[in-house]
PDB file of C-alpha atoms in Angstrom:
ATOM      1  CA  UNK A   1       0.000   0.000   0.000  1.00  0.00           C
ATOM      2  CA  UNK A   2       1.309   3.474  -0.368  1.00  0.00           C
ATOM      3  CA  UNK A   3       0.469   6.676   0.759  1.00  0.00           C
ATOM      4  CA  UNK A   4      -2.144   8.836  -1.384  1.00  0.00           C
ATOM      5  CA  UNK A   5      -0.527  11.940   0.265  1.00  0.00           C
ATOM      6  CA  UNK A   6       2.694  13.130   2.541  1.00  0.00           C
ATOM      7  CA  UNK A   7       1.299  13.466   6.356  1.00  0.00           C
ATOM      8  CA  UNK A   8       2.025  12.153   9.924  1.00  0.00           C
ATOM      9  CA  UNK A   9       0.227   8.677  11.110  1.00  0.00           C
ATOM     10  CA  UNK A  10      -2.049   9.608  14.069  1.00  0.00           C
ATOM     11  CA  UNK A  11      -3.283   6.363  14.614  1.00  0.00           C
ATOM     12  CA  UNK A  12      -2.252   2.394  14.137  1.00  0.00           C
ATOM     13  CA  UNK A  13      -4.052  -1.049  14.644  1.00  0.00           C
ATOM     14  CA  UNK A  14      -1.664  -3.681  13.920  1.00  0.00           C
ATOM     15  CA  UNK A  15      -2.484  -7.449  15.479  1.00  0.00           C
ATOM     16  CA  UNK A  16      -5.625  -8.210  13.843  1.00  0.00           C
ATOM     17  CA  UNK A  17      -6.350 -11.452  12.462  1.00  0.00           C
ATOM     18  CA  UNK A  18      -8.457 -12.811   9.008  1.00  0.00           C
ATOM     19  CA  UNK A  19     -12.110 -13.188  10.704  1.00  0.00           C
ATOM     20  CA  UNK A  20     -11.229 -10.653  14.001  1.00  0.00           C
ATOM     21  CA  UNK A  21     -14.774  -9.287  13.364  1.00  0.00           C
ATOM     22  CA  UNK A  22     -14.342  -6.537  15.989  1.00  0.00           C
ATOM     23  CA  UNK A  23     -11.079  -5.939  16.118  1.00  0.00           C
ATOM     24  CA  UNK A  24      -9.673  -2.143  15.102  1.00  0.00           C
ATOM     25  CA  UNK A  25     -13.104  -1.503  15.037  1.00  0.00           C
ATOM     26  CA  UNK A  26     -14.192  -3.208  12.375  1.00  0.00           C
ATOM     27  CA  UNK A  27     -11.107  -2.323  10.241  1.00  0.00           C
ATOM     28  CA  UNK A  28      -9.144  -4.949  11.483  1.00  0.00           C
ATOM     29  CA  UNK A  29      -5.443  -3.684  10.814  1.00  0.00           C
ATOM     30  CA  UNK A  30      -4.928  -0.126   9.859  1.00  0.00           C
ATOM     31  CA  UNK A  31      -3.477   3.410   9.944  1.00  0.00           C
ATOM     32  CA  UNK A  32      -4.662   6.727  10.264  1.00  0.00           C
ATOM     33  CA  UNK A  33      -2.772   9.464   8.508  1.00  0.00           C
ATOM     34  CA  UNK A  34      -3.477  13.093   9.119  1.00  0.00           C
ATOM     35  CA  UNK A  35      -2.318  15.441   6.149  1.00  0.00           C
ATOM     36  CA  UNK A  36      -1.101  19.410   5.649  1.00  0.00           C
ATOM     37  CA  UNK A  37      -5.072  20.541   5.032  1.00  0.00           C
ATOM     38  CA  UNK A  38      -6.111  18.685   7.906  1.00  0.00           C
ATOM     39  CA  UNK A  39      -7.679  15.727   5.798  1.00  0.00           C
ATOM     40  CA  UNK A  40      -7.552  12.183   7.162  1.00  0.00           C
ATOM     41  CA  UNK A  41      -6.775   9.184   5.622  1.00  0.00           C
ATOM     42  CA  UNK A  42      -7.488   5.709   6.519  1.00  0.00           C
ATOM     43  CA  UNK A  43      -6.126   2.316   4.891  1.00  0.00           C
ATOM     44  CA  UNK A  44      -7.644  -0.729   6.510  1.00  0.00           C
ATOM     45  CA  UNK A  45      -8.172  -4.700   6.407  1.00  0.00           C
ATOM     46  CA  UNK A  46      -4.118  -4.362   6.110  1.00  0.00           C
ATOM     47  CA  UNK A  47      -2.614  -7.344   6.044  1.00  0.00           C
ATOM     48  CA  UNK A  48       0.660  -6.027   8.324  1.00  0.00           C
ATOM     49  CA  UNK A  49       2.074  -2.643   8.429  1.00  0.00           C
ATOM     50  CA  UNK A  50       5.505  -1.594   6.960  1.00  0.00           C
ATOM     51  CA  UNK A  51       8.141  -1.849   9.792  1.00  0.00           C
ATOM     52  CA  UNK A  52       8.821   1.860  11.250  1.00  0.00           C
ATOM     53  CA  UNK A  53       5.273   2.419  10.785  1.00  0.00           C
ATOM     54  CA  UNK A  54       4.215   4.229  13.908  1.00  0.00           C
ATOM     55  CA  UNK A  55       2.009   7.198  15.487  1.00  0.00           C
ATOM     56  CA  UNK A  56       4.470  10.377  15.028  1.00  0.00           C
ATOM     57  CA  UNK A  57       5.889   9.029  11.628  1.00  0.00           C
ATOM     58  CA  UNK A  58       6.172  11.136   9.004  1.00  0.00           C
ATOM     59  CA  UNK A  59       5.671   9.372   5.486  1.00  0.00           C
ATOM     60  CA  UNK A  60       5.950  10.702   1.820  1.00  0.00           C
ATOM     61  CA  UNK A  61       3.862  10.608  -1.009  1.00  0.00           C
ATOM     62  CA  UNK A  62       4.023   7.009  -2.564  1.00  0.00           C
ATOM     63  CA  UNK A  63       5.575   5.666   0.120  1.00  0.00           C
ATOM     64  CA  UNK A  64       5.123   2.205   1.312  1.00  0.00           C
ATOM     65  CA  UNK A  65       2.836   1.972   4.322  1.00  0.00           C
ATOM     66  CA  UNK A  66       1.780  -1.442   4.604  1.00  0.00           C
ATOM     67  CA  UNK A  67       0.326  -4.495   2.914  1.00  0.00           C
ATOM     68  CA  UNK A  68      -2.809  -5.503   1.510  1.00  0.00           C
ATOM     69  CA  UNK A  69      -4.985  -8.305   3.460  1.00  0.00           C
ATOM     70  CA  UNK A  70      -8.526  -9.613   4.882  1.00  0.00           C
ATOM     71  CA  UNK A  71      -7.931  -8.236   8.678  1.00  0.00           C
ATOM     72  CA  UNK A  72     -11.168  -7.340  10.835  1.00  0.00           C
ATOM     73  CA  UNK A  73     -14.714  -7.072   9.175  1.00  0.00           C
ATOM     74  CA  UNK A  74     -13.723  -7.923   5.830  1.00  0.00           C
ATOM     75  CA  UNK A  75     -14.949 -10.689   3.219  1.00  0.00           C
ATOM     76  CA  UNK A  76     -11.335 -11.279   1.207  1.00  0.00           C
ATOM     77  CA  UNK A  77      -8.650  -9.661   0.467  1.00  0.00           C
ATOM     78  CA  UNK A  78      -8.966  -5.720  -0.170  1.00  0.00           C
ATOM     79  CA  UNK A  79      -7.862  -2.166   0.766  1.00  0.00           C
ATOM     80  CA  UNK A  80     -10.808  -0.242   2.564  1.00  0.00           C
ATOM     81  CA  UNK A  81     -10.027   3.354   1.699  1.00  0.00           C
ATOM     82  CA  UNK A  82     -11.256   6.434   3.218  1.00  0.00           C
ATOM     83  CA  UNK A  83     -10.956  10.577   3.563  1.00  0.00           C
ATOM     84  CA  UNK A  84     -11.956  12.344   6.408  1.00  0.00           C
ATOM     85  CA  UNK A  85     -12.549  16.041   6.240  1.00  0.00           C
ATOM     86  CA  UNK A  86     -10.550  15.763  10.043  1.00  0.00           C
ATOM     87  CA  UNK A  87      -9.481  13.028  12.776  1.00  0.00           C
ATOM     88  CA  UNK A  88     -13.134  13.681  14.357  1.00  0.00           C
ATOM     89  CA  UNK A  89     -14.975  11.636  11.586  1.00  0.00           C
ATOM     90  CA  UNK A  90     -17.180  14.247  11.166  1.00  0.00           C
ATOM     91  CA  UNK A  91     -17.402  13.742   7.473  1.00  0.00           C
ATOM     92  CA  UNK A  92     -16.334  11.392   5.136  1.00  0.00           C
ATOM     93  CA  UNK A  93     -15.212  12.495   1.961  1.00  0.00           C
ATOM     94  CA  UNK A  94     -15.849  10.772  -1.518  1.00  0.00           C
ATOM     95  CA  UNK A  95     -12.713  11.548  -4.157  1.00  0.00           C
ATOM     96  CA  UNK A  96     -14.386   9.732  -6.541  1.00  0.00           C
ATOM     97  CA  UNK A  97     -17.759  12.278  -6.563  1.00  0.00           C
ATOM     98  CA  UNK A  98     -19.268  12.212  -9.966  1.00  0.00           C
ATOM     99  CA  UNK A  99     -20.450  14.892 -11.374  1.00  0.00           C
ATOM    100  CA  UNK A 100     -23.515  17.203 -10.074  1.00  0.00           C
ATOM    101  CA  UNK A 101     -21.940  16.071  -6.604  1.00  0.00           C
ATOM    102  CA  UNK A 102     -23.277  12.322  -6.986  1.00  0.00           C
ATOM    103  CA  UNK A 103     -21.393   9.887  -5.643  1.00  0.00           C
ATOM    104  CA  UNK A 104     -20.719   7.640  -8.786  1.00  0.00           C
ATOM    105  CA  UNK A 105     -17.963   5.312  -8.166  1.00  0.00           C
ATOM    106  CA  UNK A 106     -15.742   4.917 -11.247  1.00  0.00           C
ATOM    107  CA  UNK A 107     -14.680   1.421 -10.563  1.00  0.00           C
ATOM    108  CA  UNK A 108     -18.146  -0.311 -11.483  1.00  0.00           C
ATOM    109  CA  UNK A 109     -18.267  -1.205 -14.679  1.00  0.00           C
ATOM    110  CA  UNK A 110     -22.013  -1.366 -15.065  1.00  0.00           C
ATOM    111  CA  UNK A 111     -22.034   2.275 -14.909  1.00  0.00           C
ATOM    112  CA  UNK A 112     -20.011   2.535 -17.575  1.00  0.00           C
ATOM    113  CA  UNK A 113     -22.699  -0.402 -19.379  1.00  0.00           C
ATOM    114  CA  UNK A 114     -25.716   1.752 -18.833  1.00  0.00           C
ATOM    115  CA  UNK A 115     -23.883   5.214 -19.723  1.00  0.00           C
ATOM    116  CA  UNK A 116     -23.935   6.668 -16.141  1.00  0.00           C
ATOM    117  CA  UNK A 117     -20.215   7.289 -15.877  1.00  0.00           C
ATOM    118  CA  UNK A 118     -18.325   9.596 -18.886  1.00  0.00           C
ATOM    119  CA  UNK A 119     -15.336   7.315 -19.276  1.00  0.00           C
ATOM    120  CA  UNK A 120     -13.666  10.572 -20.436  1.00  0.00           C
ATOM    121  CA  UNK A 121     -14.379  12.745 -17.210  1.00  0.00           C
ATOM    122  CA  UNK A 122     -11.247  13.573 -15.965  1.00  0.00           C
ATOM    123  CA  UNK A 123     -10.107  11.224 -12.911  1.00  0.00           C
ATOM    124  CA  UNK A 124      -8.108  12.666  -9.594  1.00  0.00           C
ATOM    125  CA  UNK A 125      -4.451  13.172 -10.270  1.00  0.00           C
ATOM    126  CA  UNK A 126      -2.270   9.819 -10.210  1.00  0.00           C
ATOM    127  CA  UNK A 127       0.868  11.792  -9.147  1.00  0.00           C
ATOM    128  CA  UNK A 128       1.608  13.293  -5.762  1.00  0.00           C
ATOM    129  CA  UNK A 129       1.165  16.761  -5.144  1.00  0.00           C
TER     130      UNK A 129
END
């Protein structure tokens, strides 16, 4: 897994195993990063974390942060990604918004099948800023 963004890890949940239902609260293992604009970002269902992964870290853009898995409330392998407008949860933030300020998610193909997702809208940047 790497990092979507530079920032400082806030939070970790390592120890988690495949079918730990509850544990990291559902996300089984995971990490919290908190970035420049006050954004959070979480990565979870990890399978381990990268070693030197830990709260106060600083990490880079495209760095390596950990490792895919099935950890907590998960059904196979996977990464669970999410934005937070801050560490408070307060609002979760969809980078993926379609249009009109729908959430269309550009990774199911039968939107693309029934013409509900442009395939030629621009996507978020795939480089680090």
């Amino acid at each position: 897994m790497y990092a979507a963004a530079t920032g400082v890890v806030i939070t970790t949940q390592t120890g988690c195993a495949v079918g730990a239902t509850s544990c990291g609260g559902s996300y089984g293992n995971n990490i919290k990063i908190k970035h420049g604009d006050g954004r959070v970002s979480i990565y979870a269902h990890l399978k381990s974390l990268k070693t030197g992964i830990a709260v106060g870290s600083s990490v880079a853009c495209g760095s390596i942060i950990g490792y895919s898995g099935n950890t907590g409330l998960s059904d196979g392998p996977h990464l669970h990604f999410e934005i937070w407008s801050d560490s408070t949860i307060s609002q979760r933030l969809d980078p993926f918004a379609g249009y009109w300020n729908s959430v269309v998610y550009r990774w199911d193909p039968i939107l693309y099948y029934y013409g509900i997702v442009n395939p030629y809208a621009p996507y978020p940047s795939t480089t680090c800023q």
